[in-house]
mmCIF file of C-alpha atoms and ligand atoms in Angstrom:
data_model
loop_
_atom_site.group_PDB
_atom_site.id
_atom_site.type_symbol
_atom_site.label_atom_id
_atom_site.label_comp_id
_atom_site.label_asym_id
_atom_site.label_seq_id
_atom_site.Cartn_x
_atom_site.Cartn_y
_atom_site.Cartn_z
ATOM 1 C CA MET A 461 118.676 -222.199 -219.825
ATOM 2 C CA LYS A 462 116.120 -223.207 -217.006
ATOM 3 C CA ASP A 463 118.881 -225.781 -216.181
ATOM 4 C CA ARG A 464 121.447 -222.932 -215.533
ATOM 5 C CA ILE A 465 119.330 -221.011 -213.074
ATOM 6 C CA GLU A 466 119.042 -222.173 -209.325
ATOM 7 C CA ILE A 467 116.979 -220.765 -206.167
ATOM 8 C CA ILE A 468 119.017 -220.502 -203.077
ATOM 9 C CA GLN A 469 117.956 -219.658 -199.586
ATOM 10 C CA GLY A 470 121.331 -217.832 -197.992
ATOM 11 C CA ASP A 471 123.352 -214.648 -197.558
ATOM 12 C CA ILE A 472 124.610 -213.209 -200.896
ATOM 13 C CA THR A 473 127.674 -211.726 -198.467
ATOM 14 C CA ARG A 474 128.991 -215.390 -198.645
ATOM 15 C CA SER A 475 128.589 -216.124 -202.364
ATOM 16 C CA ASP A 476 131.518 -217.577 -203.992
ATOM 17 C CA ALA A 477 130.020 -216.248 -207.392
ATOM 18 C CA ASP A 478 132.480 -214.260 -210.106
ATOM 19 C CA ALA A 479 129.807 -211.589 -209.513
ATOM 20 C CA ILE A 480 127.059 -210.690 -207.146
ATOM 21 C CA ALA A 481 124.055 -208.129 -207.567
ATOM 22 C CA ASN A 482 123.543 -205.320 -205.188
ATOM 23 C CA ALA A 483 120.290 -204.323 -204.861
ATOM 24 C CA ALA A 484 121.199 -200.534 -204.407
ATOM 25 C CA ASN A 485 119.618 -196.824 -204.289
ATOM 26 C CA THR A 486 120.572 -194.263 -207.172
ATOM 27 C CA SER A 487 123.224 -192.893 -204.855
ATOM 28 C CA LEU A 488 124.888 -195.867 -204.905
ATOM 29 C CA LEU A 489 126.557 -194.678 -201.518
ATOM 30 C CA GLY A 490 125.256 -197.575 -199.467
ATOM 31 C CA GLY A 491 121.747 -198.161 -197.336
ATOM 32 C CA GLY A 492 119.872 -200.871 -195.305
ATOM 33 C CA GLY A 493 119.451 -204.255 -196.377
ATOM 34 C CA VAL A 494 121.536 -206.289 -198.621
ATOM 35 C CA ASP A 495 123.198 -202.833 -199.444
ATOM 36 C CA GLY A 496 124.277 -202.312 -196.387
ATOM 37 C CA ALA A 497 125.514 -206.170 -195.722
ATOM 38 C CA ILE A 498 127.409 -206.088 -198.798
ATOM 39 C CA HIS A 499 129.543 -202.560 -197.939
ATOM 40 C CA ARG A 500 129.791 -204.244 -194.442
ATOM 41 C CA ALA A 501 131.380 -207.150 -195.919
ATOM 42 C CA ALA A 502 133.566 -205.843 -198.696
ATOM 43 C CA GLY A 503 134.945 -203.279 -196.674
ATOM 44 C CA PRO A 504 135.219 -199.173 -197.092
ATOM 45 C CA GLN A 505 137.135 -199.450 -200.121
ATOM 46 C CA LEU A 506 133.963 -200.655 -201.993
ATOM 47 C CA LEU A 507 132.196 -197.190 -200.806
ATOM 48 C CA ALA A 508 135.341 -195.258 -201.711
ATOM 49 C CA GLU A 509 134.985 -196.594 -205.410
ATOM 50 C CA CYS A 510 131.272 -196.297 -205.301
ATOM 51 C CA ARG A 511 132.038 -192.753 -204.655
ATOM 52 C CA THR A 512 133.789 -192.262 -207.979
ATOM 53 C CA LEU A 513 130.585 -193.654 -210.026
ATOM 54 C CA HIS A 514 128.387 -190.782 -209.318
ATOM 55 C CA GLY A 515 125.338 -192.392 -209.218
ATOM 56 C CA CYS A 516 123.139 -194.965 -211.381
ATOM 57 C CA GLU A 517 119.644 -194.721 -212.727
ATOM 58 C CA THR A 518 117.097 -196.534 -211.863
ATOM 59 C CA GLY A 519 117.016 -199.955 -213.752
ATOM 60 C CA ARG A 520 120.646 -199.717 -214.510
ATOM 61 C CA ALA A 521 123.710 -201.126 -213.242
ATOM 62 C CA LYS A 522 127.410 -200.389 -212.250
ATOM 63 C CA ILE A 523 130.143 -202.343 -211.649
ATOM 64 C CA THR A 524 133.205 -202.099 -208.994
ATOM 65 C CA ARG A 525 135.390 -204.639 -207.672
ATOM 66 C CA GLY A 526 134.289 -207.223 -205.144
ATOM 67 C CA TYR A 527 137.435 -206.292 -202.136
ATOM 68 C CA ASN A 528 137.083 -208.280 -199.454
ATOM 69 C CA LEU A 529 134.023 -210.434 -201.040
ATOM 70 C CA LYS A 530 134.680 -213.565 -202.406
ATOM 71 C CA ALA A 531 132.999 -212.223 -205.335
ATOM 72 C CA LYS A 532 135.348 -210.883 -208.001
ATOM 73 C CA TYR A 533 132.765 -207.867 -208.877
ATOM 74 C CA VAL A 534 130.013 -206.083 -207.450
ATOM 75 C CA LEU A 535 126.844 -205.268 -210.078
ATOM 76 C CA HIS A 536 125.206 -202.353 -208.146
ATOM 77 C CA THR A 537 121.750 -201.564 -209.107
ATOM 78 C CA PRO A 538 118.917 -199.369 -207.919
ATOM 79 C CA GLY A 539 115.446 -201.365 -208.512
ATOM 80 C CA PRO A 540 112.417 -199.260 -208.971
ATOM 81 C CA VAL A 541 110.215 -198.479 -205.539
ATOM 82 C CA TRP A 542 106.989 -200.237 -205.745
ATOM 83 C CA SER A 543 104.033 -197.689 -206.651
ATOM 84 C CA GLY A 544 100.845 -199.796 -207.561
ATOM 85 C CA GLY A 545 102.638 -201.789 -210.726
ATOM 86 C CA GLY A 546 101.084 -198.478 -213.367
ATOM 87 C CA HIS A 547 104.623 -196.564 -213.303
ATOM 88 C CA GLY A 548 106.984 -198.959 -215.459
ATOM 89 C CA GLU A 549 108.027 -200.697 -212.059
ATOM 90 C CA ALA A 550 108.174 -204.174 -214.177
ATOM 91 C CA GLU A 551 110.082 -202.771 -217.019
ATOM 92 C CA LYS A 552 112.574 -201.038 -214.368
ATOM 93 C CA LEU A 553 112.918 -204.349 -212.332
ATOM 94 C CA ALA A 554 113.519 -206.116 -215.882
ATOM 95 C CA GLY A 555 116.140 -203.475 -216.614
ATOM 96 C CA CYS A 556 117.903 -204.332 -213.739
ATOM 97 C CA TYR A 557 118.522 -207.934 -214.177
ATOM 98 C CA ARG A 558 119.263 -207.155 -217.874
ATOM 99 C CA SER A 559 121.701 -204.592 -217.160
ATOM 100 C CA CYS A 560 123.834 -206.504 -214.645
ATOM 101 C CA LEU A 561 123.969 -209.532 -216.819
ATOM 102 C CA GLU A 562 125.536 -207.485 -219.568
ATOM 103 C CA LEU A 563 128.115 -206.226 -217.118
ATOM 104 C CA ALA A 564 128.873 -209.646 -216.280
ATOM 105 C CA SER A 565 129.201 -210.658 -219.968
ATOM 106 C CA GLN A 566 131.399 -207.974 -220.329
ATOM 107 C CA TYR A 567 133.668 -208.545 -217.437
ATOM 108 C CA GLY A 568 133.990 -212.442 -218.466
ATOM 109 C CA CYS A 569 131.598 -213.490 -215.545
ATOM 110 C CA LYS A 570 130.264 -217.258 -215.603
ATOM 111 C CA THR A 571 128.570 -217.322 -212.605
ATOM 112 C CA VAL A 572 126.433 -214.570 -210.902
ATOM 113 C CA ASP A 573 124.183 -214.016 -207.629
ATOM 114 C CA PHE A 574 121.213 -211.742 -207.173
ATOM 115 C CA PRO A 575 119.332 -210.600 -204.197
ATOM 116 C CA SER A 576 115.650 -210.464 -204.620
ATOM 117 C CA ILE A 577 115.859 -206.898 -206.006
ATOM 118 C CA SER A 578 113.371 -204.485 -204.877
ATOM 119 C CA THR A 579 111.201 -206.777 -202.345
ATOM 120 C CA GLY A 580 112.666 -205.411 -199.295
ATOM 121 C CA VAL A 581 112.377 -201.244 -198.400
ATOM 122 C CA TYR A 582 111.179 -200.569 -202.009
ATOM 123 C CA GLY A 583 107.606 -202.894 -201.299
ATOM 124 C CA TYR A 584 107.748 -204.725 -204.914
ATOM 125 C CA PRO A 585 105.348 -207.495 -204.000
ATOM 126 C CA VAL A 586 107.818 -210.735 -204.325
ATOM 127 C CA ASP A 587 105.496 -213.041 -206.501
ATOM 128 C CA LYS A 588 105.477 -210.507 -209.195
ATOM 129 C CA ALA A 589 109.036 -209.498 -208.823
ATOM 130 C CA ALA A 590 110.016 -212.940 -209.022
ATOM 131 C CA ARG A 591 107.982 -213.366 -212.324
ATOM 132 C CA VAL A 592 109.994 -210.557 -213.706
ATOM 133 C CA ALA A 593 113.309 -212.036 -212.631
ATOM 134 C CA VAL A 594 113.218 -215.085 -213.517
ATOM 135 C CA SER A 595 112.054 -214.364 -217.215
ATOM 136 C CA THR A 596 114.386 -211.336 -217.894
ATOM 137 C CA ILE A 597 117.335 -213.896 -216.529
ATOM 138 C CA ALA A 598 116.165 -216.816 -218.807
ATOM 139 C CA ASP A 599 115.656 -214.793 -221.976
ATOM 140 C CA TYR A 600 119.083 -213.428 -221.445
ATOM 141 C CA LEU A 601 120.400 -216.972 -221.022
ATOM 142 C CA ALA A 602 118.784 -218.264 -223.934
ATOM 143 C CA SER A 603 121.227 -215.893 -226.401
ATOM 144 C CA HIS A 604 124.538 -215.610 -224.030
ATOM 145 C CA GLY A 605 125.945 -219.093 -223.249
ATOM 146 C CA GLU A 606 129.160 -217.337 -222.120
ATOM 147 C CA ILE A 607 127.157 -217.065 -218.283
ATOM 148 C CA GLU A 608 127.136 -220.608 -217.137
ATOM 149 C CA ARG A 609 124.854 -220.170 -213.595
ATOM 150 C CA VAL A 610 122.871 -217.763 -212.209
ATOM 151 C CA ARG A 611 121.322 -217.730 -208.644
ATOM 152 C CA MET A 612 119.220 -216.257 -206.969
ATOM 153 C CA VAL A 613 120.012 -216.119 -203.411
ATOM 154 C CA CYS A 614 116.906 -215.688 -201.174
ATOM 155 C CA PHE A 615 117.441 -214.322 -197.516
ATOM 156 C CA ASP A 616 114.484 -215.879 -196.514
ATOM 157 C CA ALA A 617 111.855 -219.161 -197.121
ATOM 158 C CA ARG A 618 109.000 -216.995 -198.129
ATOM 159 C CA THR A 619 110.652 -215.396 -200.550
ATOM 160 C CA LYS A 620 112.772 -218.776 -201.702
ATOM 161 C CA ALA A 621 109.286 -220.117 -202.230
ATOM 162 C CA ALA A 622 108.008 -217.126 -204.627
ATOM 163 C CA TYR A 623 111.242 -217.810 -207.133
ATOM 164 C CA ASP A 624 110.833 -221.590 -206.916
ATOM 165 C CA ALA A 625 107.335 -221.188 -207.959
ATOM 166 C CA ALA A 626 107.974 -218.673 -210.961
ATOM 167 C CA LEU A 627 110.700 -220.780 -212.302
ATOM 168 C CA SER A 628 108.753 -223.636 -212.043
ATOM 169 C CA GLU A 629 106.308 -221.723 -214.225
ATOM 170 C CA LEU A 630 108.526 -220.713 -216.532
HETATM 171 N N1 AR6 B 667 121.413 -211.815 -198.618
HETATM 172 C C1 AR6 B 667 120.761 -211.660 -199.613
HETATM 173 N N2 AR6 B 667 119.278 -211.431 -199.323
HETATM 174 C C2 AR6 B 667 119.378 -210.232 -198.387
HETATM 175 C C3 AR6 B 667 120.294 -210.267 -197.047
HETATM 176 C C4 AR6 B 667 121.560 -211.064 -197.881
HETATM 177 N N3 AR6 B 667 122.786 -210.684 -196.846
HETATM 178 N N4 AR6 B 667 119.941 -209.099 -196.469
HETATM 179 C C5 AR6 B 667 118.679 -208.493 -196.961
HETATM 180 N N5 AR6 B 667 118.445 -209.146 -198.145
HETATM 181 P P1 AR6 B 667 116.415 -204.615 -199.627
HETATM 182 P P2 AR6 B 667 115.295 -203.335 -202.115
HETATM 183 C C6 AR6 B 667 117.257 -209.594 -198.474
HETATM 184 O O1 AR6 B 667 115.447 -204.089 -198.550
HETATM 185 O O2 AR6 B 667 113.853 -203.614 -201.528
HETATM 186 C C7 AR6 B 667 118.454 -200.444 -199.252
HETATM 187 O O3 AR6 B 667 118.875 -199.365 -198.073
HETATM 188 C C8 AR6 B 667 115.895 -209.067 -198.089
HETATM 189 O O4 AR6 B 667 115.488 -209.728 -197.275
HETATM 190 O O5 AR6 B 667 117.904 -204.811 -199.309
HETATM 191 O O6 AR6 B 667 115.746 -203.161 -203.323
HETATM 192 C C9 AR6 B 667 119.177 -199.719 -200.713
HETATM 193 O O7 AR6 B 667 120.425 -198.659 -200.219
HETATM 194 C C10 AR6 B 667 114.891 -208.898 -199.499
HETATM 195 O O8 AR6 B 667 114.321 -209.962 -199.778
HETATM 196 O O9 AR6 B 667 116.390 -204.274 -201.289
HETATM 197 C C11 AR6 B 667 117.972 -198.951 -200.770
HETATM 198 O O10 AR6 B 667 117.866 -197.768 -200.419
HETATM 199 C C12 AR6 B 667 116.149 -208.328 -200.464
HETATM 200 O O11 AR6 B 667 117.457 -208.651 -199.988
HETATM 201 C C13 AR6 B 667 116.792 -199.887 -200.890
HETATM 202 O O12 AR6 B 667 117.170 -200.517 -199.381
HETATM 203 C C14 AR6 B 667 115.803 -207.044 -200.984
HETATM 204 O O13 AR6 B 667 115.412 -206.277 -199.846
HETATM 205 C C15 AR6 B 667 116.620 -200.878 -201.732
HETATM 206 O O14 AR6 B 667 115.570 -201.590 -201.709
#
């Protein structure tokens, strides 16, 4: 399944995948970082649909349409805030990737793009986050042939390098 995981550098709001994930917060009502960028690109209807969802737990995910995005769906997932690593952060981060992929399967998506969840404002060390992300994605793909490709869309070169390293260690 390693051959179905790709690491690229880019802007996820321009993604042409069937679904993109959003590194949201538990309110699902928007924010800064990639969340703000996705809401700006999708248009105000995205926030209107998010208001109907009544938030989401950390490590879980909820789906909306993509509105003005090329992606048909957005998978909104609140990642964990890094608090030293002893507070279930890795399990919660794995839960984000798994929950998004489960929704993608349910909604018939063949391609899914993720940003680097929790490694911005939420402070998760990117090397550690990358290992959790790629191993969780690989485990899921091993038993879910319906997903053809998962891409990590990294905003900067340092983030991409961390995910490249994690994938090559797999
Ligand atoms: N495309 C891809 N990646 C991006 C983009 C983009 N357009 N913009 C930023 N990134 P962050 P978090 C990268 O802070 O740590 C929000 O306010 C960014 O460089 O967006 O999960 C939410 O509402 C970093 O590598 O998400 C929450 O309150 C990665 O996306 C909180 O931030 C994640 O950074 C979530 O914090």
